[in-house]
Every structure is written in structure tokens, then in C-alpha cells.
Short mmCIF file of C-alpha atoms and ligand atoms in Angstrom, two decimals:
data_model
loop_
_atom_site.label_atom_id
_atom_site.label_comp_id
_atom_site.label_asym_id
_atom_site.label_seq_id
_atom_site.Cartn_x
_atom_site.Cartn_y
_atom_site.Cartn_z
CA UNK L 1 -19.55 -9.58 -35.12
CA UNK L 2 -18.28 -6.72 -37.14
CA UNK L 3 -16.01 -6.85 -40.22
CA UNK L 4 -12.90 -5.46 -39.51
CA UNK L 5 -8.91 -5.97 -39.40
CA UNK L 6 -6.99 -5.27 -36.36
CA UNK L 7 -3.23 -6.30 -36.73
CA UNK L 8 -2.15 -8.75 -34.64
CA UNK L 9 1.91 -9.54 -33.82
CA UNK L 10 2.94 -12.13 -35.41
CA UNK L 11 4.33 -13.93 -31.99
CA UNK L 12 0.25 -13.71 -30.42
CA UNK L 13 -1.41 -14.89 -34.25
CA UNK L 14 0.75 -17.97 -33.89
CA UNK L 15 -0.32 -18.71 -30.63
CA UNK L 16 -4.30 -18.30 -31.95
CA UNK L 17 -3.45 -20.39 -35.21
CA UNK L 18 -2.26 -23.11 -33.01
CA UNK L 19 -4.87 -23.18 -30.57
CA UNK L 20 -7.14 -23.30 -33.86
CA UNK L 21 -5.41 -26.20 -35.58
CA UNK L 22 -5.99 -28.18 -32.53
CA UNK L 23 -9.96 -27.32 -32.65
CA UNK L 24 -10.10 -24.57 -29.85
CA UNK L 25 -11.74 -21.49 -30.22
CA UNK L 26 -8.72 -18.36 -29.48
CA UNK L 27 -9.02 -14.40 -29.40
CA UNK L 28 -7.34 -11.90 -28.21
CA UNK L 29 -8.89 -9.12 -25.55
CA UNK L 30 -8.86 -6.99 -23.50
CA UNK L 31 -6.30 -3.72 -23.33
CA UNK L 32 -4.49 -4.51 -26.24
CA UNK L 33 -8.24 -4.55 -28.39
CA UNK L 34 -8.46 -1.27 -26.50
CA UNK L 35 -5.43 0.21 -26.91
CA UNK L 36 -5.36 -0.82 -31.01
CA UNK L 37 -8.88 0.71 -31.88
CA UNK L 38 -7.50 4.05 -30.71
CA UNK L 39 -4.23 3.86 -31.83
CA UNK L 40 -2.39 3.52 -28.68
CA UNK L 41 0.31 0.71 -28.44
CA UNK L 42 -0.59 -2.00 -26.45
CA UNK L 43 1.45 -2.91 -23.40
CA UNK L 44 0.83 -6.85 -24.12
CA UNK L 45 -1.57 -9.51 -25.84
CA UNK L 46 -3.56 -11.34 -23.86
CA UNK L 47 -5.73 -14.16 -25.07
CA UNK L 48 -8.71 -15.82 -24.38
CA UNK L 49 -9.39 -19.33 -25.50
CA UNK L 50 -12.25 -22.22 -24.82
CA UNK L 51 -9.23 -24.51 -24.38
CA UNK L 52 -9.18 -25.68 -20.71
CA UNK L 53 -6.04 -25.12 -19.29
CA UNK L 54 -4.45 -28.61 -19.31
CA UNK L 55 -5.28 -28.83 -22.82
CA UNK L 56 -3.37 -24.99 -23.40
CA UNK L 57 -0.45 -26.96 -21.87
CA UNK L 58 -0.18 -29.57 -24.38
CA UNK L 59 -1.03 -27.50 -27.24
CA UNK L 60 2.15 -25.61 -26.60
CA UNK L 61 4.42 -27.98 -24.39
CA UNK L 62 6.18 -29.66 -27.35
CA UNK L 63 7.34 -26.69 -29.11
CA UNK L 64 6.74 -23.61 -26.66
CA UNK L 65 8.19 -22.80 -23.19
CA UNK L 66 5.63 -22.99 -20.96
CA UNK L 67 4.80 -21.15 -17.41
CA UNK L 68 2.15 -22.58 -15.47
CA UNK L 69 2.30 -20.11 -12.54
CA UNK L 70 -1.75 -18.65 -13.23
CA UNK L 71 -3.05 -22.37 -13.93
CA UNK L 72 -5.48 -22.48 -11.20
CA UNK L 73 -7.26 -19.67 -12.78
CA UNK L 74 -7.01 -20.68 -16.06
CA UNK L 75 -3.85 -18.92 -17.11
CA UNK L 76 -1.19 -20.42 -19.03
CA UNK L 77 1.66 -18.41 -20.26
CA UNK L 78 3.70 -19.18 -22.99
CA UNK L 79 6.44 -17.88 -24.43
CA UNK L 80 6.00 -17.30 -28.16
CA UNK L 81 9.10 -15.56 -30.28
CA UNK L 82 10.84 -14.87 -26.85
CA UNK L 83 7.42 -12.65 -25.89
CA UNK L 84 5.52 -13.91 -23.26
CA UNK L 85 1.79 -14.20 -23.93
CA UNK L 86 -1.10 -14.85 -21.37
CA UNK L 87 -3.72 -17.30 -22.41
CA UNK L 88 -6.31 -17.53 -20.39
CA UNK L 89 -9.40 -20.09 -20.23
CA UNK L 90 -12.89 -18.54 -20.89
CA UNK L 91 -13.85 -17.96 -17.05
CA UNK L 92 -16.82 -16.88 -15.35
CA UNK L 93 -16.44 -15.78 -11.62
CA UNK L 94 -18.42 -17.08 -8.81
CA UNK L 95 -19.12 -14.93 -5.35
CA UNK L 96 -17.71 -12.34 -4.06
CA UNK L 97 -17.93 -12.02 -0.69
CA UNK L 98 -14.32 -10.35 0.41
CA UNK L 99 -15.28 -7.11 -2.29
CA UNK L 100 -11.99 -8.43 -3.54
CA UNK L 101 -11.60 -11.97 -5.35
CA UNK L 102 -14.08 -14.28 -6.26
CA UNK L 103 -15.17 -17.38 -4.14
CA UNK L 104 -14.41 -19.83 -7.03
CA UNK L 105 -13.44 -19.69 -10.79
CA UNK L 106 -15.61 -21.69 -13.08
CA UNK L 107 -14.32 -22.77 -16.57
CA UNK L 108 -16.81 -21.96 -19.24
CA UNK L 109 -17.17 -23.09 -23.28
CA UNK L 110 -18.58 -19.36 -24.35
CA UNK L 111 -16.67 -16.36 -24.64
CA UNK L 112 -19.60 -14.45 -23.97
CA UNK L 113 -20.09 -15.33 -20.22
CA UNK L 114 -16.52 -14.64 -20.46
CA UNK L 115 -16.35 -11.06 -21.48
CA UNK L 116 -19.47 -10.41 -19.38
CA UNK L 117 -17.37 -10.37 -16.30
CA UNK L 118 -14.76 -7.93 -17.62
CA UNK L 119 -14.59 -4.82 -15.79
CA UNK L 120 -15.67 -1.50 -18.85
CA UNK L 121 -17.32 -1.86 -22.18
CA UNK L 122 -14.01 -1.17 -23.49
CA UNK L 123 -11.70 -3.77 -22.00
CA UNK L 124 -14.15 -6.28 -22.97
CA UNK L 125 -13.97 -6.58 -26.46
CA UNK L 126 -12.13 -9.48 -28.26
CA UNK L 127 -11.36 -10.14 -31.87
CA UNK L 128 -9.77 -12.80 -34.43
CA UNK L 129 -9.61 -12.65 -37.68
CA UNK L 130 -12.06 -15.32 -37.69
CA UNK L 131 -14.29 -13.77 -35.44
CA UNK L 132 -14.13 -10.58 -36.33
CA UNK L 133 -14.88 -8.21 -32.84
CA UNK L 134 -16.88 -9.09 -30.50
CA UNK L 135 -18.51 -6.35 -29.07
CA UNK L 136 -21.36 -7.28 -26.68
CA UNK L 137 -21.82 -4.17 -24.59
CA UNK L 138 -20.94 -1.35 -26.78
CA UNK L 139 -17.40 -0.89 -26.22
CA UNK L 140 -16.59 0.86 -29.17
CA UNK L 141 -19.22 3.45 -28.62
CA UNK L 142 -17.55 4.18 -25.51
CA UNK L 143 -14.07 4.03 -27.05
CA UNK L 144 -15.55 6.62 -29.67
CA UNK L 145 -17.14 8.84 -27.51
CA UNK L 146 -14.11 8.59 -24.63
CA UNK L 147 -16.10 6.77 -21.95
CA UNK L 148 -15.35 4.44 -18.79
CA UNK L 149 -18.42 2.71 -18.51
CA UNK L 150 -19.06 -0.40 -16.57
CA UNK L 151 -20.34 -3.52 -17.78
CA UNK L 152 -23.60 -4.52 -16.18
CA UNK L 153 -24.56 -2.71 -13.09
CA UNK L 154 -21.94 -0.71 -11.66
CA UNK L 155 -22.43 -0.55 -8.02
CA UNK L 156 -22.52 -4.38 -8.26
CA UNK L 157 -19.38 -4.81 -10.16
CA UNK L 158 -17.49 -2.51 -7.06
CA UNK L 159 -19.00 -4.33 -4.72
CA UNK L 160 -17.37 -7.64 -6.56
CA UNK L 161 -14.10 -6.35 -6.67
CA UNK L 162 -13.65 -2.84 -5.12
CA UNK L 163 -10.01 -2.29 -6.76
CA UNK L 164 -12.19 -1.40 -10.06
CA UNK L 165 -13.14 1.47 -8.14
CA UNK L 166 -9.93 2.60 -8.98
CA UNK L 167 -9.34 1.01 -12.09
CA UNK L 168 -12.06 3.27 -13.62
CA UNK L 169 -9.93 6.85 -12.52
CA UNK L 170 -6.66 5.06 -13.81
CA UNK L 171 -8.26 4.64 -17.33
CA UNK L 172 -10.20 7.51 -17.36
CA UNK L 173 -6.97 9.41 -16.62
CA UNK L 174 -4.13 7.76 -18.82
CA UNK L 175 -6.65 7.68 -22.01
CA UNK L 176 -8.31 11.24 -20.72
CA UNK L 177 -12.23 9.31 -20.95
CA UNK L 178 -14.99 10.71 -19.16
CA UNK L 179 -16.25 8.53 -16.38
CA UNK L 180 -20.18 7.81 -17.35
CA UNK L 181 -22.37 9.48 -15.07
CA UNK L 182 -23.55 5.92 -13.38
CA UNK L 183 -20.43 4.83 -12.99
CA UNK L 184 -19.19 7.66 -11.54
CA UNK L 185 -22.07 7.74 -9.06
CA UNK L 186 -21.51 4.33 -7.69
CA UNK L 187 -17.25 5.36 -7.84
CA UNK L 188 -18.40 7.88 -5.52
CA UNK L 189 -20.72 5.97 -3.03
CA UNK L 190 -18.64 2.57 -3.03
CA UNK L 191 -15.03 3.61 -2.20
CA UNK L 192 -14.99 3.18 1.42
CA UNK L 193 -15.01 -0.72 0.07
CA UNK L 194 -11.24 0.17 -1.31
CA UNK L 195 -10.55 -0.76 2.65
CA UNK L 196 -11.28 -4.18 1.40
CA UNK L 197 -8.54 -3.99 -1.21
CA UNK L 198 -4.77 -5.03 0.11
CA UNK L 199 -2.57 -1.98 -0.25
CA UNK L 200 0.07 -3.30 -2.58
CA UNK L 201 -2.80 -3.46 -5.47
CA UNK L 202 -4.08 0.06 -4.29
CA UNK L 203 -0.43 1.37 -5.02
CA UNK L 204 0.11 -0.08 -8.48
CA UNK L 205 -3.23 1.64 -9.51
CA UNK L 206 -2.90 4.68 -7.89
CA UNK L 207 0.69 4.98 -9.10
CA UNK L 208 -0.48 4.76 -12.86
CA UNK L 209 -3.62 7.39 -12.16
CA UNK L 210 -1.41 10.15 -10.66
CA UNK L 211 1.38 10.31 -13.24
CA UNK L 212 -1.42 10.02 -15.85
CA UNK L 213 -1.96 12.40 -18.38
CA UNK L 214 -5.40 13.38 -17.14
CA UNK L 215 -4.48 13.27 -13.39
CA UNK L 216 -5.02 16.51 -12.56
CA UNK L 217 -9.15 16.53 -13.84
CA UNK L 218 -9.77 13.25 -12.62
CA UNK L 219 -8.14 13.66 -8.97
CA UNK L 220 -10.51 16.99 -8.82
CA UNK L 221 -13.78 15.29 -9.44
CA UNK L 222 -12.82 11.94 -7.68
CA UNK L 223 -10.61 13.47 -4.81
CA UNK L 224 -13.11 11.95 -2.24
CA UNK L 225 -11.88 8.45 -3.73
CA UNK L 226 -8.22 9.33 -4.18
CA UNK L 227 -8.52 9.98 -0.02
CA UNK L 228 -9.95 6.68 0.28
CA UNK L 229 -7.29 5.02 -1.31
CA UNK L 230 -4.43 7.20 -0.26
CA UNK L 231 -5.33 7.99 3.49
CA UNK L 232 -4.83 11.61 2.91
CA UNK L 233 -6.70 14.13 0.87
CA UNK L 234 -4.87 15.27 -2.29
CA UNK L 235 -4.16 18.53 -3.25
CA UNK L 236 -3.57 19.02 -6.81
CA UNK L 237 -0.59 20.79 -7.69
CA UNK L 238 0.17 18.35 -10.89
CA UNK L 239 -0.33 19.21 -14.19
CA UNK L 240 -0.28 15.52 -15.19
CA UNK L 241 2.69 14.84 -17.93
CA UNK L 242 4.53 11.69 -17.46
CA UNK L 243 5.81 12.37 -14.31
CA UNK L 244 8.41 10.22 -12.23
CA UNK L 245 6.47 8.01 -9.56
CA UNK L 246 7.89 10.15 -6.81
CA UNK L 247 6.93 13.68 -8.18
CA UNK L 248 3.42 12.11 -9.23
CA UNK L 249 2.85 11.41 -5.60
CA UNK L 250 4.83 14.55 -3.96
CA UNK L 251 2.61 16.61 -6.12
CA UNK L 252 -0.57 15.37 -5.02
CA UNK L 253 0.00 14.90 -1.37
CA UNK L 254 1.05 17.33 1.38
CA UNK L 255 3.25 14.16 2.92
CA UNK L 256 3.59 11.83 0.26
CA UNK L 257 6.03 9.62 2.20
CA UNK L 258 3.25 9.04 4.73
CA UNK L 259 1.07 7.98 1.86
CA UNK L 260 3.58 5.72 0.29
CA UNK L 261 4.84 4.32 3.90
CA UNK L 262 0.92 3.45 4.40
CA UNK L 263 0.60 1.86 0.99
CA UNK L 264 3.94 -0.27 1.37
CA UNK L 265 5.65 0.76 -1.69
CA UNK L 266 9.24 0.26 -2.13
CA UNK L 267 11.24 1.75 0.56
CA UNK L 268 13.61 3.41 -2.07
CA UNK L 269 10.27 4.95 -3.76
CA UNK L 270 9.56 6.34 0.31
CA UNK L 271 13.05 7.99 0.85
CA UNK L 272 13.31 9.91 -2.62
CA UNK L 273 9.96 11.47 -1.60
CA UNK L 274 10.55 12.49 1.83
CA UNK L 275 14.01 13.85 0.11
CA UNK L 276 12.43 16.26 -1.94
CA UNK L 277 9.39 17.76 0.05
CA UNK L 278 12.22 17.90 2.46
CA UNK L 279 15.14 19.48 0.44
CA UNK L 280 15.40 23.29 1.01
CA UNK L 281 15.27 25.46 -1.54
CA UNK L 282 19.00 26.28 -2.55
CA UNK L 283 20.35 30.40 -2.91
CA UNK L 284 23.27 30.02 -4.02
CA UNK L 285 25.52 27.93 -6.69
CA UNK L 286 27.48 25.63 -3.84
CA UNK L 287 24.37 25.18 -1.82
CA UNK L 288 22.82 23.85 -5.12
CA UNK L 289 25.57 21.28 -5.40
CA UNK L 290 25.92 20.19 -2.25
CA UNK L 291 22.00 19.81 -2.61
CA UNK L 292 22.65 17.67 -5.28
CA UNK L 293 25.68 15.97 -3.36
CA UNK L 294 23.27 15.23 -0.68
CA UNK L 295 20.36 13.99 -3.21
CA UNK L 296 22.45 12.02 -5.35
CA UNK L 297 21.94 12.16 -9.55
CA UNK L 298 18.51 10.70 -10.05
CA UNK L 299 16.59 12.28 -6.78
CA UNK L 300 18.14 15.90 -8.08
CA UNK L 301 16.69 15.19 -11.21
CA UNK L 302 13.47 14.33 -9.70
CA UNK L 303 14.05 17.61 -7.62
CA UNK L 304 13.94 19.81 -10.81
CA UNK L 305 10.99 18.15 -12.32
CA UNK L 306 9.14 18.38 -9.00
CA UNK L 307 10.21 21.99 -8.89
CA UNK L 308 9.17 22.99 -12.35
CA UNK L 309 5.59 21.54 -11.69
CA UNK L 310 5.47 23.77 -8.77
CA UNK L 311 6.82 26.58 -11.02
CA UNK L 312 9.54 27.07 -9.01
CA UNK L 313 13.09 28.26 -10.14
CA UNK L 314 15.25 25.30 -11.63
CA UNK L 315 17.69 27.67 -13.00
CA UNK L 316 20.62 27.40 -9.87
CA UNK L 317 19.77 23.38 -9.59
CA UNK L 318 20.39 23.12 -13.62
CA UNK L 319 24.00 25.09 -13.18
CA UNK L 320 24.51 23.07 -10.30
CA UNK L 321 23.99 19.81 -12.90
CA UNK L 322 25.49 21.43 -15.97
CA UNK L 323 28.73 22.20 -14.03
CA UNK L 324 30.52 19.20 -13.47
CA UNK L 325 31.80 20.76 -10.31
CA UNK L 326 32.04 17.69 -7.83
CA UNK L 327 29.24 17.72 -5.03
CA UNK L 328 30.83 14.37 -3.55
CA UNK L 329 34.21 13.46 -1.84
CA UNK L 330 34.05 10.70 -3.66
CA UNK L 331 34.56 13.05 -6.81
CA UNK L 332 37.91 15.24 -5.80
CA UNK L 333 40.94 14.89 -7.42
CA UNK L 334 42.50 13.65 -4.54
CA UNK L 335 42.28 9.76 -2.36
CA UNK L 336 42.70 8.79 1.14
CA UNK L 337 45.57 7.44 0.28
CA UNK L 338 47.06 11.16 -0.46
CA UNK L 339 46.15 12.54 2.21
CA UNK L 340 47.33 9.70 4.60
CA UNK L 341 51.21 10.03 2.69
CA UNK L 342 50.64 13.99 4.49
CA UNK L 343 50.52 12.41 7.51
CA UNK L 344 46.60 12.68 7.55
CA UNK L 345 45.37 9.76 9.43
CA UNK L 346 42.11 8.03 8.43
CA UNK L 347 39.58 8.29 10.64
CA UNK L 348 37.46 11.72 11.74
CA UNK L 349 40.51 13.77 10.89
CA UNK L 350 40.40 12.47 7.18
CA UNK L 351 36.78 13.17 6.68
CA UNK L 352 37.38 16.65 8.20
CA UNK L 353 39.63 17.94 5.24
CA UNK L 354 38.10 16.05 2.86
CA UNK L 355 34.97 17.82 3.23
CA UNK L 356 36.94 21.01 4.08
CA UNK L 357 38.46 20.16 0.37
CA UNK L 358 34.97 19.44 -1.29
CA UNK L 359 33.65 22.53 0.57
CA UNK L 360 36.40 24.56 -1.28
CA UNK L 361 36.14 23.18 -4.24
CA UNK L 362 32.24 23.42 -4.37
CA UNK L 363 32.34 27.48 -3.45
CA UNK L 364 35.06 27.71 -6.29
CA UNK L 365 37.65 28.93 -3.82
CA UNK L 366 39.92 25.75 -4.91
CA UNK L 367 40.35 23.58 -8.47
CA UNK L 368 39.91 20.20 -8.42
CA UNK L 369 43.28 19.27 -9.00
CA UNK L 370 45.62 17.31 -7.07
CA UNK L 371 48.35 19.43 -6.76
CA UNK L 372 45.95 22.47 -5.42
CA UNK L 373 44.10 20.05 -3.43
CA UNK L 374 47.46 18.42 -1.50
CA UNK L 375 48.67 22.29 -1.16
CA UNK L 376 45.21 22.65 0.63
CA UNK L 377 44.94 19.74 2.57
CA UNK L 378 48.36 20.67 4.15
CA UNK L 379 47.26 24.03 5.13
CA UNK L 380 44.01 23.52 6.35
CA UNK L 381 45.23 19.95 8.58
CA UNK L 382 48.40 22.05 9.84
CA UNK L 383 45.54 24.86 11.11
P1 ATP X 1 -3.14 -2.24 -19.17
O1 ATP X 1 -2.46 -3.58 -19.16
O2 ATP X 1 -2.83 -1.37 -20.31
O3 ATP X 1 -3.03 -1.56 -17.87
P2 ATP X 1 -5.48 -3.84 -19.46
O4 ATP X 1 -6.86 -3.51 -19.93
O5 ATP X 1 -4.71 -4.86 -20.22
O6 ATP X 1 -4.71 -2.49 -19.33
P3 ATP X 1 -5.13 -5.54 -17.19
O7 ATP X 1 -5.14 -5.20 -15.75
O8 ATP X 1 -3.88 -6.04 -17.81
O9 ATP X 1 -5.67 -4.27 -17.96
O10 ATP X 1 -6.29 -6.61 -17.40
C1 ATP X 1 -6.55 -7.25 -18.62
C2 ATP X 1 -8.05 -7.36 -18.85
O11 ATP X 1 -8.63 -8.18 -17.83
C3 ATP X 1 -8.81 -6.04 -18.77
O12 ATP X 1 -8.82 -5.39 -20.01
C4 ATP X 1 -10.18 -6.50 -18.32
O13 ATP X 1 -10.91 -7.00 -19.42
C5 ATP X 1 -9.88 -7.65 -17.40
N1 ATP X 1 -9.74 -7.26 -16.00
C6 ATP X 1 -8.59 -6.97 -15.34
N2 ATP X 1 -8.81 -6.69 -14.05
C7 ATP X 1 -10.14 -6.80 -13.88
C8 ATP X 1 -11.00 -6.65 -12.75
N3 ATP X 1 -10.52 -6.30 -11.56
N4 ATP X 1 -12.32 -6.87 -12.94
C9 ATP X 1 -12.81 -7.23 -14.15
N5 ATP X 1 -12.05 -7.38 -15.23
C10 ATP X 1 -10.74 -7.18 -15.12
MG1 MG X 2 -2.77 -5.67 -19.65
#
């Protein structure tokens, strides 16, 4: 125990003072004692409490809404100041023999057996203000001198649970840590376990390590894992800022829709990244804009950020987006309902002027007007 202050939100120190008042140990842990003793923001507050979960429940069920979704290992959510906040029983794990979950969960009254199964020294630290932090394996050592470091004996933690594998590039990549030489050994000889690991989990991680800041030094060193995980080797062609999901992985893979198809991510996710290792580089203005007709808004956007990682030319895709030329039918000046008072009838004749119009309209041979466009449409249906 150390003396120290870490802020806590109001909406989690509630929660702690209440588990208190009814005589059960609380904390929080985990990321957000991470994330606070370096100055990063948090993503949420989890807490760790001796309370068994039943007794969580009635701590909170008169005045707090409730979730009991994670009850069965030992996780109560409840919804404090309209945040939702984990609390979690202290837990110890038993077996592992899928390299994936453990056999059983076992309820225990220390925090220390607790925080002995967490994954690195520096996700498991916990702290009140009663406590002070509890730092049994050096965490903030690690967090000091930027390392990912596993608790206890590494090659046996990824043969526990083979998605920490992975865990350990996503954090040494989004807080730019060195991986500890150990570590990094046994991340090396254990990742054919990541076979092991279902897919969906192997996405969310992998998702987070490539648009990481450090991406680009940690898929170098660990690119014999990243093929493990992904099915394909990566190249690196990222240089790592914030990049959308679909850039992050069109950057790092030669075929990143076969990648994603293989990890079953969202089939949205899939067809934006075939779209733009499939789009062809535009040469001229109306090419660029029916390119980004084609793409739709968001894709195009993720066209030029994929580009510019490359170091290829944005500058015709940007006058393309800056023009507010129309790149879709849907855009002219001009409705079906026009063109059928010509004497156009819907159907394949329609669409042919229309995109005769947009054509037109897109190679700046025609405004987008209606009274140029019906002058147009006349001509080109009477040809
Ligand atoms: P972030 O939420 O910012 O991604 P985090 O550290 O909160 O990071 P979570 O996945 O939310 O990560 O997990 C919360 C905590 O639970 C971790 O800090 C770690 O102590 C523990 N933990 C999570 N997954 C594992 C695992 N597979 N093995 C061991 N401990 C784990
Ligand atoms: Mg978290």
C-alpha cells in the first residue's frame, strides 16, 4: 500500500462508499488505474469488491438499476448517475483446459488472489482511498518504464487464455510500451494457440492493435503473431495514427477483405474494404466523382485517408469532395417524374438519360439545373 490520490468519478466513489457502508471491502482496477497513473482517460471504471454477487444485488437493488447479465461470474452492473459501472466479485480462475476460458470461477474473500490472475503488472493494480494502491507485482514500475509484462509466468498465462497473446501487442501498441523480453518470447512461441481463440474476440483485439498508435513497430517485431491471428502475413504500409477500422486493416493486409471475411466482422466493415483496395485510381475530375458516386460519402473519405497513408495523390479525390458537383442521380436537379411528363417512360429508358444527365453534369458539359437538364433530356431521348 502506497500513499497516494487518484481521482475517482463521483458516479464509481458512490458505488465504493456504498459497498463500504454495508461492510464490503470495494476498489477500483484494472484499465482505468492504468490509464489514470499515466494520464490517459479511462474508457470505464470497473470495480472489484469481496461482496458476493447476490449480496452486490441487494446493496444496490433498492436505489440503483441493476443488470445481472455477468452474475454467474461474479459481475453485477449497476447503473450509477446514468453510467454504467461493472462490479465484479473478487474471483480466482480454475483450469484451463480449452487455452480459452476457465473450467470454473471460484469466489474468493482476498483481493490479492484476485489481482493475481489479471493478465500485465499494469492492469492489475487497484486502489481506494482507503486502500491506497495495491500494487503486488510491480505495475507501476512497468507503467514508468513503458512495459507489458505478464503477471506470473508468461508462457503459462497464454496457455490459460491464448487471446492475451494478443492483448499484450494491443497494449503495447495503443500506449507505445515495450513488450518485456519474456513475454515477448513466450508471445512468440505460443501463438499458434490463438487457433484456440473464437474469431469474433480475435477481431475486436486485432482491430484496436492495427489502428493503434504504435501499430506499425509492434506489427514488425510480432508479424509472425499478427499472421496467426489474421491468416495472412501483414505488410506494413501504416504509419499508425487513428486510423478508420477499414484503412487500419487495408493497410496492413494485401486482401484485407479476406482477412475480415475469415474473422467474421461486420459485413459492412468487409465491403468498404474490398471497395477501396479495389477502387482505381481516378485521372481526371469526373472520374473522381463518379468514384465517389460509386463509393458513397464515408467509403470516399476512407479512400483519401487510405490514399494519403500510401502517399498517394488525394488532391483530384478532395476537388471531387470540395465541389458539390453531384456524383449521384439521386442528386440532379431533375425527378422521374420530369422526365416521365417528356414522355420518358420509367423503366431502362429512364435510367438511360438519367445517367446520360449525371454523366453531363459530372464532366461539366451541363448545369445542374432543371431547365438545362429537361432541354437535355429531350435531346439526348429524341437521339
Ligand atoms: P481497455 O478497456 O482500455 O481496453 P482494460 O485494461 O480495461 O483496457 P478490459 O478488457 O476492459 O481491459 O479488462 C479489464 C481488466 O480485466 C484488465 O485490466 C485486466 O486486469 C483484466 N482482464 C481482462 N481480460 C483478461 C484476460 N484475458 N486475462 C486476464 N485478465 C484480464
Ligand atoms: Mg476496460
Amino acid at each position: 500500500m502506497q500513499n497516494f490520490n487518484l481521482t475517482i468519478p463521483p458516479y464509481a466513489a458512490a458505488a465504493i462508499e456504498k459497498l463500504n457502508s454495508s461492510g464490503f471491502e470495494a476498489c477500483v482496477v484494472g484499465g482505468c488505474v492504468r490509464d489514470t497513473l499515466i494520464g490517459r482517460k479511462p474508457g470505464d471504471w470497473d470495480i472489484c469488491t469481496s461482496a458476493l454477487p447476490w449480496q452486490t444485488r441487494e446493496v444496490f437493488r433498492q436505489d440503483f438499476h441493476v443488470i445481472e447479465t455477468g452474475i454467474k461470474h461474479g459481475t453485477v452492473t449497476v447503473v450509477s448517475d446514468g453510467q454504467p459501472l461493472e462490479i465484479t466479485t473478487y474471483r480466482t480462475e480454475g483450469n484451463y483446459t480449452d487455452h480459452r476460458r476457465p473450467d470454473s470461477v471460484t469466489f474468493v474473500s482476498d483481493i490479492r488472489e484476485d489481482l493475481s490472475r489479471r493478465d500485465f503488472t499494469v492492469n492489475a493494480m487497484a486502489y481506494s482511498q482507503t486502500t491506497g494502491l495495491i500494487d503486488l507485482f510491480g505495475g507501476q514500475t512497468d507503467l514508468q518504464n513503458r512495459i507489458i509484462r505478464c503477471v506470473g509466468d508468461p508462457e503459462k498465462r497464454f496457455g490459460e487464455d491464448a487471446l492475451r497473446i494478443l492483448r499484450a501487442l494491443r497494449f503495447a501498441a495503443v500506449l507505445d510500451f515495450e513488450i518485456e523480453p519474456k513475454t515477448a518470447a513466450a508471445v512468440h512461441k505460443m501463438c499458434g494457440l490463438l487457433e484456440n481463440i473464437a474469431v469474433e474476440r480475435i477481431f475486436i483485439e486485432l482491430k484496436k492493435l492495427l489502428s493503434a498508435p504504435a501499430s506499425r513497430r509492434i506489427v514488425s517485431e510480432f508479424s509472425d503473431v499478427v499472421a496467426a491471428a489474421a491468416g495472412q502475413h501483414p505488410q506494413i504500409q501504416a504509419t499508425g495514427s487513428n486510423h478508420s477500422t477499414a484503412v487500419a486493416f487495408c493497410l496492413h493486409f494485401s486482401n484485407a477483405s479476406d482477412v475480415l471475411n475469415r474473422l467474421k466482422a461486420p459485413k459492412a466493415l468487409i465491403a468498404s474494404a474490398a471497395a477501396l483496395q479495389s477502387a482505381k485510381e481516378p485521372e481526371t475530375l469526373p472520374k473522381a466523382l463518379a468514384l465517389m458516386g460509386k463509393l458513397g460519402e464515408d467509403d470516399f473519405r476512407n479512400l483519401i485517408e487510405y490514399y494519403d497513408a500510401l502517399g498517394v495523390s488525394t488532391e483530384l479525390l478532395r476537388r471531387a469532395q470540395a465541389s458539390g458537383i453531384p456524383c449521384r442521380i439521386s442528386q440532379l436537379d431533375i425527378t422521374g417524374k420530369d422526365l416521365a411528363d417528356l414522355g420518358i417512360s420509367p423503366g431502362p429508358a429512364m435510367g438511360r438519360v438519367l445517367n446520360a444527365l449525371l454523366d453531363a453534369v459530372m464532366e461539366g458539359r451541363l448545369e445542374n439545373k432543371k431547365s438545362a437538364l429537361l432541354g437535355a433530356a429531350e435531346h439526348i431521348f429524341g437521339s
